[in-house]
Amino acid sequence: MTHLFEKRLKNLTEEQKQLMGLQNEIAGIGNGVFDRYKYPVLTAAHTPINWRYDLDRETNPYLMERFGINATFNAGAIKLNDKYLMVARVEGADRKSFFAIAESPDGINNFTFWEYPVELPETDEPDTNVYDMRLTAHEDGWIYGLFCTERRDPDAPAHDQSMAVAACGIARTKDLVAWERLPDLVTNSPQQRNVVLHPEFVNGKYALYTRPQDGFISAGKGGGIGFGLTETMLNAYVDEETIIDNKNYHTVYEAKNGQGPTPIKTDKGWLHLAHGVRNTAAGLRYVLYMFLTDLHDLTKVLYKPAGYFLAPEGDERIGDVSNVVFCNGWIRDDDDTVFIYYASSDTRMHVATSTVDKLLDYVMNTPADGLRSASSVNTLYKIIDDNKGLLSQKTLA
């Protein structure tokens, strides 16, 4: 039995060492806007062996997994002390999610989990489940983590154990080690998910991007990316939400949409990355899209390209909830490289890289959605006509 234990432990250790040491590489020539990478940067297999296994021969002679990890996905991201950090949503085999931090020296390779998961304090009303944290380094000096807290709907009938109420949980920290839990955000919406804190004060107040919705899954008459102000984050309350980016028929965000990570400030405006959802015969399809808002009027959308920015491809389409990409974390580096951390199919984390200049070019110069088939054809005609003669030039030979 001892031999079996030792052999299995050795195999587990070697397998994880190979996984952690894997060097990523750009996958293909891409679309010119961003580069995808060949391998996921974080998977369930990246979680420490001593989280999943009891390593005592006496109590676990067969070296069985005692705490199963189902997925690592939907991670917030930040660069701190020259380390690229993801606060990942780690989902156990029991379906409960918790937060854990993984760090990388370069933002692409060798993501390694910290020794312990995040010990997140609870409010007087304990969370059943927490997930999808957005990180914002605010000008007030705190790093805020806004996340979804889920509890069973008190009005749900006894026979229905799936009805839930989603709210925005709030915590803050200086180092991502010690967290202070603040009261949940209060709004006039029955449900709140995908809430993101703006990194700067607006007229002396904290600004929040919200997503009001009527039901836990369905946006109902709500939906769209909202914007509101609160005097304080200590008891955050938004009494008025202005929709700045709404759902729209026959688009990639016709069913619902939501803010992704904290927007990036540029000299042209604020870059936003969001997710859009539409219904298909195979279920909901999640993609990412972008838009740019005014530097001073945060409710004014200046540019919004048609369609999706990034959609699931290849193996990304397969997982716990297939045909989904989701992003709630990106990092703008000192040289204006942008690391976009996105999850695929509620299962694993990937990275794509771009630059601020490329993202601005994409957002400002990609045609907007004309909302009709005829408009799409008109857009193509213009591109084709503008390109006449260019293909024969020596520069493209």
PDB file of C-alpha atoms in Angstrom, residues 80-320:
ATOM      1  CA  LEU A  80       0.690  44.391  -7.871  1.00  0.00           C
ATOM      2  CA  ASN A  81       4.310  44.439  -6.698  1.00  0.00           C
ATOM      3  CA  ASP A  82       5.463  43.565 -10.240  1.00  0.00           C
ATOM      4  CA  LYS A  83       3.369  40.379 -10.233  1.00  0.00           C
ATOM      5  CA  TYR A  84       0.447  39.654 -12.524  1.00  0.00           C
ATOM      6  CA  LEU A  85      -2.358  38.412 -10.326  1.00  0.00           C
ATOM      7  CA  MET A  86      -5.674  36.759 -11.046  1.00  0.00           C
ATOM      8  CA  VAL A  87      -8.390  36.399  -8.424  1.00  0.00           C
ATOM      9  CA  ALA A  88      -9.972  33.318  -9.903  1.00  0.00           C
ATOM     10  CA  ARG A  89     -13.378  31.855  -9.276  1.00  0.00           C
ATOM     11  CA  VAL A  90     -12.598  28.323  -8.159  1.00  0.00           C
ATOM     12  CA  GLU A  91     -15.561  25.981  -8.196  1.00  0.00           C
ATOM     13  CA  GLY A  92     -15.460  22.792  -6.167  1.00  0.00           C
ATOM     14  CA  ALA A  93     -17.081  19.527  -7.127  1.00  0.00           C
ATOM     15  CA  ASP A  94     -19.778  20.529  -4.624  1.00  0.00           C
ATOM     16  CA  ARG A  95     -20.668  23.515  -6.903  1.00  0.00           C
ATOM     17  CA  LYS A  96     -19.614  26.089  -4.305  1.00  0.00           C
ATOM     18  CA  SER A  97     -17.313  28.786  -5.622  1.00  0.00           C
ATOM     19  CA  PHE A  98     -14.616  30.658  -3.729  1.00  0.00           C
ATOM     20  CA  PHE A  99     -11.811  33.028  -4.638  1.00  0.00           C
ATOM     21  CA  ALA A 100      -8.154  32.106  -4.937  1.00  0.00           C
ATOM     22  CA  ILE A 101      -5.195  34.111  -6.198  1.00  0.00           C
ATOM     23  CA  ALA A 102      -2.761  32.900  -8.839  1.00  0.00           C
ATOM     24  CA  GLU A 103       0.342  34.867  -9.799  1.00  0.00           C
ATOM     25  CA  SER A 104       2.621  34.939 -12.819  1.00  0.00           C
ATOM     26  CA  PRO A 105       5.962  36.671 -13.390  1.00  0.00           C
ATOM     27  CA  ASP A 106       5.044  37.800 -16.922  1.00  0.00           C
ATOM     28  CA  GLY A 107       1.248  37.627 -17.193  1.00  0.00           C
ATOM     29  CA  ILE A 108       1.251  34.686 -19.596  1.00  0.00           C
ATOM     30  CA  ASN A 109       3.259  31.808 -18.134  1.00  0.00           C
ATOM     31  CA  ASN A 110       3.621  29.840 -14.894  1.00  0.00           C
ATOM     32  CA  PHE A 111       0.519  30.993 -13.025  1.00  0.00           C
ATOM     33  CA  THR A 112       0.798  29.539  -9.516  1.00  0.00           C
ATOM     34  CA  PHE A 113      -1.824  29.648  -6.789  1.00  0.00           C
ATOM     35  CA  TRP A 114      -1.024  31.232  -3.459  1.00  0.00           C
ATOM     36  CA  GLU A 115      -0.847  28.853  -0.498  1.00  0.00           C
ATOM     37  CA  TYR A 116      -4.382  29.519   0.727  1.00  0.00           C
ATOM     38  CA  PRO A 117      -7.619  30.627  -0.952  1.00  0.00           C
ATOM     39  CA  VAL A 118      -9.025  34.047  -0.092  1.00  0.00           C
ATOM     40  CA  GLU A 119     -10.600  34.120   3.361  1.00  0.00           C
ATOM     41  CA  LEU A 120     -13.533  36.344   2.535  1.00  0.00           C
ATOM     42  CA  PRO A 121     -15.500  37.682   5.522  1.00  0.00           C
ATOM     43  CA  GLU A 122     -19.276  37.297   5.436  1.00  0.00           C
ATOM     44  CA  THR A 123     -22.019  39.768   6.197  1.00  0.00           C
ATOM     45  CA  ASP A 124     -24.787  39.158   8.732  1.00  0.00           C
ATOM     46  CA  GLU A 125     -26.591  37.339   5.919  1.00  0.00           C
ATOM     47  CA  PRO A 126     -24.116  34.614   4.899  1.00  0.00           C
ATOM     48  CA  ASP A 127     -23.437  34.055   1.208  1.00  0.00           C
ATOM     49  CA  THR A 128     -24.408  30.694  -0.272  1.00  0.00           C
ATOM     50  CA  ASN A 129     -22.109  31.281  -3.215  1.00  0.00           C
ATOM     51  CA  VAL A 130     -19.686  34.036  -4.303  1.00  0.00           C
ATOM     52  CA  TYR A 131     -18.164  34.494  -7.735  1.00  0.00           C
ATOM     53  CA  ASP A 132     -16.870  36.689 -10.597  1.00  0.00           C
ATOM     54  CA  MET A 133     -14.865  39.329  -8.747  1.00  0.00           C
ATOM     55  CA  ARG A 134     -13.941  42.585 -10.492  1.00  0.00           C
ATOM     56  CA  LEU A 135     -10.901  44.360  -9.051  1.00  0.00           C
ATOM     57  CA  THR A 136     -10.544  48.133  -9.059  1.00  0.00           C
ATOM     58  CA  ALA A 137      -7.549  50.046  -7.728  1.00  0.00           C
ATOM     59  CA  HIS A 138      -9.425  53.213  -6.770  1.00  0.00           C
ATOM     60  CA  GLU A 139      -7.918  56.652  -6.362  1.00  0.00           C
ATOM     61  CA  ASP A 140      -8.983  56.569  -2.692  1.00  0.00           C
ATOM     62  CA  GLY A 141      -6.072  54.145  -2.088  1.00  0.00           C
ATOM     63  CA  TRP A 142      -8.069  50.918  -1.677  1.00  0.00           C
ATOM     64  CA  ILE A 143      -8.326  47.924  -3.985  1.00  0.00           C
ATOM     65  CA  TYR A 144     -12.007  47.003  -4.170  1.00  0.00           C
ATOM     66  CA  GLY A 145     -13.331  43.599  -5.087  1.00  0.00           C
ATOM     67  CA  LEU A 146     -16.931  43.647  -6.318  1.00  0.00           C
ATOM     68  CA  PHE A 147     -18.476  40.240  -6.825  1.00  0.00           C
ATOM     69  CA  CYS A 148     -21.760  38.425  -7.096  1.00  0.00           C
ATOM     70  CA  THR A 149     -23.172  37.057  -3.860  1.00  0.00           C
ATOM     71  CA  GLU A 150     -25.932  34.537  -4.252  1.00  0.00           C
ATOM     72  CA  ARG A 151     -28.505  33.416  -1.724  1.00  0.00           C
ATOM     73  CA  ARG A 152     -31.648  31.335  -2.052  1.00  0.00           C
ATOM     74  CA  ASP A 153     -34.741  33.343  -2.882  1.00  0.00           C
ATOM     75  CA  PRO A 154     -36.789  33.554   0.353  1.00  0.00           C
ATOM     76  CA  ASP A 155     -39.975  33.587  -1.740  1.00  0.00           C
ATOM     77  CA  ALA A 156     -39.092  30.397  -3.606  1.00  0.00           C
ATOM     78  CA  PRO A 157     -41.503  27.483  -3.190  1.00  0.00           C
ATOM     79  CA  ALA A 158     -40.177  24.456  -1.334  1.00  0.00           C
ATOM     80  CA  HIS A 159     -40.119  22.336  -4.484  1.00  0.00           C
ATOM     81  CA  ASP A 160     -37.812  24.790  -6.321  1.00  0.00           C
ATOM     82  CA  GLN A 161     -34.238  24.724  -5.050  1.00  0.00           C
ATOM     83  CA  SER A 162     -32.817  26.745  -7.934  1.00  0.00           C
ATOM     84  CA  MET A 163     -34.416  30.165  -7.377  1.00  0.00           C
ATOM     85  CA  ALA A 164     -31.852  32.650  -6.113  1.00  0.00           C
ATOM     86  CA  VAL A 165     -31.271  36.326  -5.454  1.00  0.00           C
ATOM     87  CA  ALA A 166     -28.057  37.825  -6.789  1.00  0.00           C
ATOM     88  CA  ALA A 167     -26.568  40.950  -5.238  1.00  0.00           C
ATOM     89  CA  CYS A 168     -23.291  42.842  -5.479  1.00  0.00           C
ATOM     90  CA  GLY A 169     -20.948  41.958  -2.640  1.00  0.00           C
ATOM     91  CA  ILE A 170     -18.164  44.407  -1.793  1.00  0.00           C
ATOM     92  CA  ALA A 171     -14.795  43.876  -0.137  1.00  0.00           C
ATOM     93  CA  ARG A 172     -11.647  45.965  -0.009  1.00  0.00           C
ATOM     94  CA  THR A 173      -7.984  45.297   0.601  1.00  0.00           C
ATOM     95  CA  LYS A 174      -4.523  46.813   0.350  1.00  0.00           C
ATOM     96  CA  ASP A 175      -2.597  43.634  -0.445  1.00  0.00           C
ATOM     97  CA  LEU A 176      -5.116  40.968  -1.586  1.00  0.00           C
ATOM     98  CA  VAL A 177      -4.300  39.062   1.619  1.00  0.00           C
ATOM     99  CA  ALA A 178      -6.411  40.770   4.288  1.00  0.00           C
ATOM    100  CA  TRP A 179      -9.933  41.640   3.132  1.00  0.00           C
ATOM    101  CA  GLU A 180     -12.517  43.868   4.766  1.00  0.00           C
ATOM    102  CA  ARG A 181     -16.100  43.012   3.904  1.00  0.00           C
ATOM    103  CA  LEU A 182     -18.466  45.926   3.396  1.00  0.00           C
ATOM    104  CA  PRO A 183     -22.277  45.809   3.183  1.00  0.00           C
ATOM    105  CA  ASP A 184     -23.735  44.664  -0.129  1.00  0.00           C
ATOM    106  CA  LEU A 185     -24.661  47.300  -2.691  1.00  0.00           C
ATOM    107  CA  VAL A 186     -28.259  48.505  -2.433  1.00  0.00           C
ATOM    108  CA  THR A 187     -30.146  49.533  -5.592  1.00  0.00           C
ATOM    109  CA  ASN A 188     -33.760  49.642  -6.701  1.00  0.00           C
ATOM    110  CA  SER A 189     -33.272  46.556  -8.882  1.00  0.00           C
ATOM    111  CA  PRO A 190     -34.523  43.141  -7.703  1.00  0.00           C
ATOM    112  CA  GLN A 191     -31.240  41.551  -8.843  1.00  0.00           C
ATOM    113  CA  GLN A 192     -27.729  42.894  -9.436  1.00  0.00           C
ATOM    114  CA  ARG A 193     -24.853  41.159 -11.189  1.00  0.00           C
ATOM    115  CA  ASN A 194     -21.744  42.285 -13.065  1.00  0.00           C
ATOM    116  CA  VAL A 195     -21.270  45.445 -11.008  1.00  0.00           C
ATOM    117  CA  VAL A 196     -17.964  47.265 -11.550  1.00  0.00           C
ATOM    118  CA  LEU A 197     -16.441  50.212  -9.687  1.00  0.00           C
ATOM    119  CA  HIS A 198     -15.055  53.096 -11.756  1.00  0.00           C
ATOM    120  CA  PRO A 199     -11.432  53.827 -10.707  1.00  0.00           C
ATOM    121  CA  GLU A 200     -11.905  57.598 -10.228  1.00  0.00           C
ATOM    122  CA  PHE A 201     -14.272  59.811  -8.280  1.00  0.00           C
ATOM    123  CA  VAL A 202     -17.031  61.463 -10.297  1.00  0.00           C
ATOM    124  CA  ASN A 203     -18.103  64.779  -8.801  1.00  0.00           C
ATOM    125  CA  GLY A 204     -16.708  63.595  -5.479  1.00  0.00           C
ATOM    126  CA  LYS A 205     -18.726  60.370  -5.559  1.00  0.00           C
ATOM    127  CA  TYR A 206     -17.999  56.731  -6.300  1.00  0.00           C
ATOM    128  CA  ALA A 207     -19.265  55.650  -9.721  1.00  0.00           C
ATOM    129  CA  LEU A 208     -20.589  52.179 -10.424  1.00  0.00           C
ATOM    130  CA  TYR A 209     -21.449  50.285 -13.587  1.00  0.00           C
ATOM    131  CA  THR A 210     -24.436  48.084 -12.808  1.00  0.00           C
ATOM    132  CA  ARG A 211     -26.645  45.536 -14.540  1.00  0.00           C
ATOM    133  CA  PRO A 212     -30.203  45.774 -13.228  1.00  0.00           C
ATOM    134  CA  GLN A 213     -32.373  42.756 -13.958  1.00  0.00           C
ATOM    135  CA  ASP A 214     -35.676  41.303 -12.864  1.00  0.00           C
ATOM    136  CA  GLY A 215     -34.759  37.645 -12.440  1.00  0.00           C
ATOM    137  CA  PHE A 216     -31.755  35.584 -11.459  1.00  0.00           C
ATOM    138  CA  ILE A 217     -31.189  34.413 -15.056  1.00  0.00           C
ATOM    139  CA  SER A 218     -33.502  36.545 -17.182  1.00  0.00           C
ATOM    140  CA  ALA A 219     -32.956  40.281 -17.449  1.00  0.00           C
ATOM    141  CA  GLY A 220     -36.693  40.771 -18.003  1.00  0.00           C
ATOM    142  CA  LYS A 221     -37.576  44.394 -18.591  1.00  0.00           C
ATOM    143  CA  GLY A 222     -34.246  45.287 -16.966  1.00  0.00           C
ATOM    144  CA  GLY A 223     -30.841  44.654 -18.388  1.00  0.00           C
ATOM    145  CA  GLY A 224     -28.263  46.795 -20.100  1.00  0.00           C
ATOM    146  CA  ILE A 225     -25.147  48.291 -18.576  1.00  0.00           C
ATOM    147  CA  GLY A 226     -26.210  50.900 -16.059  1.00  0.00           C
ATOM    148  CA  PHE A 227     -24.358  53.744 -14.395  1.00  0.00           C
ATOM    149  CA  GLY A 228     -24.958  55.239 -10.966  1.00  0.00           C
ATOM    150  CA  LEU A 229     -23.311  57.169  -8.146  1.00  0.00           C
ATOM    151  CA  THR A 230     -22.957  56.552  -4.430  1.00  0.00           C
ATOM    152  CA  GLU A 231     -21.660  58.848  -1.700  1.00  0.00           C
ATOM    153  CA  THR A 232     -19.678  56.087   0.001  1.00  0.00           C
ATOM    154  CA  MET A 233     -18.595  52.493  -0.446  1.00  0.00           C
ATOM    155  CA  LEU A 234     -19.033  51.813   3.270  1.00  0.00           C
ATOM    156  CA  ASN A 235     -22.808  51.605   2.769  1.00  0.00           C
ATOM    157  CA  ALA A 236     -23.075  51.827  -0.989  1.00  0.00           C
ATOM    158  CA  TYR A 237     -26.471  52.898  -2.294  1.00  0.00           C
ATOM    159  CA  VAL A 238     -27.397  53.783  -5.866  1.00  0.00           C
ATOM    160  CA  ASP A 239     -30.869  55.274  -6.164  1.00  0.00           C
ATOM    161  CA  GLU A 240     -30.764  56.047  -9.888  1.00  0.00           C
ATOM    162  CA  GLU A 241     -29.307  53.936 -12.680  1.00  0.00           C
ATOM    163  CA  THR A 242     -28.823  55.357 -16.176  1.00  0.00           C
ATOM    164  CA  ILE A 243     -28.550  52.716 -18.891  1.00  0.00           C
ATOM    165  CA  ILE A 244     -25.537  53.590 -21.020  1.00  0.00           C
ATOM    166  CA  ASP A 245     -25.475  50.467 -23.218  1.00  0.00           C
ATOM    167  CA  ASN A 246     -28.698  48.582 -23.768  1.00  0.00           C
ATOM    168  CA  LYS A 247     -29.776  45.237 -25.167  1.00  0.00           C
ATOM    169  CA  ASN A 248     -30.735  45.305 -28.832  1.00  0.00           C
ATOM    170  CA  TYR A 249     -32.737  43.006 -31.080  1.00  0.00           C
ATOM    171  CA  HIS A 250     -30.792  40.632 -33.335  1.00  0.00           C
ATOM    172  CA  THR A 251     -27.367  41.508 -32.020  1.00  0.00           C
ATOM    173  CA  VAL A 252     -24.803  39.585 -29.982  1.00  0.00           C
ATOM    174  CA  TYR A 253     -26.218  41.289 -26.870  1.00  0.00           C
ATOM    175  CA  GLU A 254     -29.925  40.871 -27.507  1.00  0.00           C
ATOM    176  CA  ALA A 255     -30.714  38.743 -24.421  1.00  0.00           C
ATOM    177  CA  LYS A 256     -28.531  40.567 -21.901  1.00  0.00           C
ATOM    178  CA  ASN A 257     -25.183  42.269 -21.522  1.00  0.00           C
ATOM    179  CA  GLY A 258     -22.902  43.316 -18.711  1.00  0.00           C
ATOM    180  CA  GLN A 259     -19.721  45.233 -17.936  1.00  0.00           C
ATOM    181  CA  GLY A 260     -16.563  43.142 -17.852  1.00  0.00           C
ATOM    182  CA  PRO A 261     -13.498  44.537 -16.049  1.00  0.00           C
ATOM    183  CA  THR A 262     -12.834  48.090 -14.889  1.00  0.00           C
ATOM    184  CA  PRO A 263     -12.592  50.386 -17.943  1.00  0.00           C
ATOM    185  CA  ILE A 264      -9.173  51.597 -19.109  1.00  0.00           C
ATOM    186  CA  LYS A 265      -8.533  55.352 -19.309  1.00  0.00           C
ATOM    187  CA  THR A 266      -6.990  56.647 -22.539  1.00  0.00           C
ATOM    188  CA  ASP A 267      -6.570  60.089 -24.063  1.00  0.00           C
ATOM    189  CA  LYS A 268      -9.480  59.271 -26.412  1.00  0.00           C
ATOM    190  CA  GLY A 269     -11.900  58.082 -23.749  1.00  0.00           C
ATOM    191  CA  TRP A 270     -12.619  55.093 -21.524  1.00  0.00           C
ATOM    192  CA  LEU A 271     -12.171  51.655 -23.105  1.00  0.00           C
ATOM    193  CA  HIS A 272     -14.853  49.176 -22.035  1.00  0.00           C
ATOM    194  CA  LEU A 273     -14.892  45.411 -22.437  1.00  0.00           C
ATOM    195  CA  ALA A 274     -18.296  43.804 -21.928  1.00  0.00           C
ATOM    196  CA  HIS A 275     -20.075  40.513 -22.498  1.00  0.00           C
ATOM    197  CA  GLY A 276     -23.090  40.027 -24.692  1.00  0.00           C
ATOM    198  CA  VAL A 277     -25.565  37.157 -24.635  1.00  0.00           C
ATOM    199  CA  ARG A 278     -27.933  35.863 -27.275  1.00  0.00           C
ATOM    200  CA  ASN A 279     -30.177  32.835 -27.402  1.00  0.00           C
ATOM    201  CA  THR A 280     -29.587  29.991 -29.857  1.00  0.00           C
ATOM    202  CA  ALA A 281     -31.089  26.556 -30.468  1.00  0.00           C
ATOM    203  CA  ALA A 282     -28.152  25.188 -28.461  1.00  0.00           C
ATOM    204  CA  GLY A 283     -28.649  27.579 -25.543  1.00  0.00           C
ATOM    205  CA  LEU A 284     -27.152  30.905 -24.530  1.00  0.00           C
ATOM    206  CA  ARG A 285     -24.030  32.100 -26.359  1.00  0.00           C
ATOM    207  CA  TYR A 286     -21.696  34.517 -24.567  1.00  0.00           C
ATOM    208  CA  VAL A 287     -19.206  36.691 -26.451  1.00  0.00           C
ATOM    209  CA  LEU A 288     -17.151  39.793 -25.636  1.00  0.00           C
ATOM    210  CA  TYR A 289     -17.579  43.197 -27.232  1.00  0.00           C
ATOM    211  CA  MET A 290     -16.094  46.667 -26.747  1.00  0.00           C
ATOM    212  CA  PHE A 291     -17.091  50.322 -26.694  1.00  0.00           C
ATOM    213  CA  LEU A 292     -15.590  53.713 -25.810  1.00  0.00           C
ATOM    214  CA  THR A 293     -17.143  56.330 -23.541  1.00  0.00           C
ATOM    215  CA  ASP A 294     -16.371  60.016 -23.168  1.00  0.00           C
ATOM    216  CA  LEU A 295     -13.565  61.000 -20.802  1.00  0.00           C
ATOM    217  CA  HIS A 296     -15.790  63.382 -18.856  1.00  0.00           C
ATOM    218  CA  ASP A 297     -19.363  62.225 -19.514  1.00  0.00           C
ATOM    219  CA  LEU A 298     -19.132  58.561 -18.597  1.00  0.00           C
ATOM    220  CA  THR A 299     -22.679  57.905 -19.810  1.00  0.00           C
ATOM    221  CA  LYS A 300     -21.890  58.980 -23.378  1.00  0.00           C
ATOM    222  CA  VAL A 301     -20.863  56.151 -25.727  1.00  0.00           C
ATOM    223  CA  LEU A 302     -18.608  57.567 -28.466  1.00  0.00           C
ATOM    224  CA  TYR A 303     -17.800  54.424 -30.461  1.00  0.00           C
ATOM    225  CA  LYS A 304     -19.115  50.880 -30.503  1.00  0.00           C
ATOM    226  CA  PRO A 305     -18.008  48.391 -33.187  1.00  0.00           C
ATOM    227  CA  ALA A 306     -20.527  45.954 -34.617  1.00  0.00           C
ATOM    228  CA  GLY A 307     -20.608  42.391 -33.392  1.00  0.00           C
ATOM    229  CA  TYR A 308     -18.220  40.635 -31.086  1.00  0.00           C
ATOM    230  CA  PHE A 309     -14.642  41.414 -30.173  1.00  0.00           C
ATOM    231  CA  LEU A 310     -13.831  37.863 -29.057  1.00  0.00           C
ATOM    232  CA  ALA A 311     -15.903  34.679 -29.291  1.00  0.00           C
ATOM    233  CA  PRO A 312     -15.165  31.090 -28.252  1.00  0.00           C
ATOM    234  CA  GLU A 313     -13.109  29.081 -30.737  1.00  0.00           C
ATOM    235  CA  GLY A 314     -12.111  25.427 -30.932  1.00  0.00           C
ATOM    236  CA  ASP A 315     -11.715  23.763 -27.535  1.00  0.00           C
ATOM    237  CA  GLU A 316     -12.871  26.976 -25.854  1.00  0.00           C
ATOM    238  CA  ARG A 317     -16.402  26.069 -26.944  1.00  0.00           C
ATOM    239  CA  ILE A 318     -16.410  22.912 -24.810  1.00  0.00           C
ATOM    240  CA  GLY A 319     -16.910  22.848 -21.064  1.00  0.00           C
ATOM    241  CA  ASP A 320     -19.332  22.986 -18.182  1.00  0.00           C
TER     242      ASP A 320
END
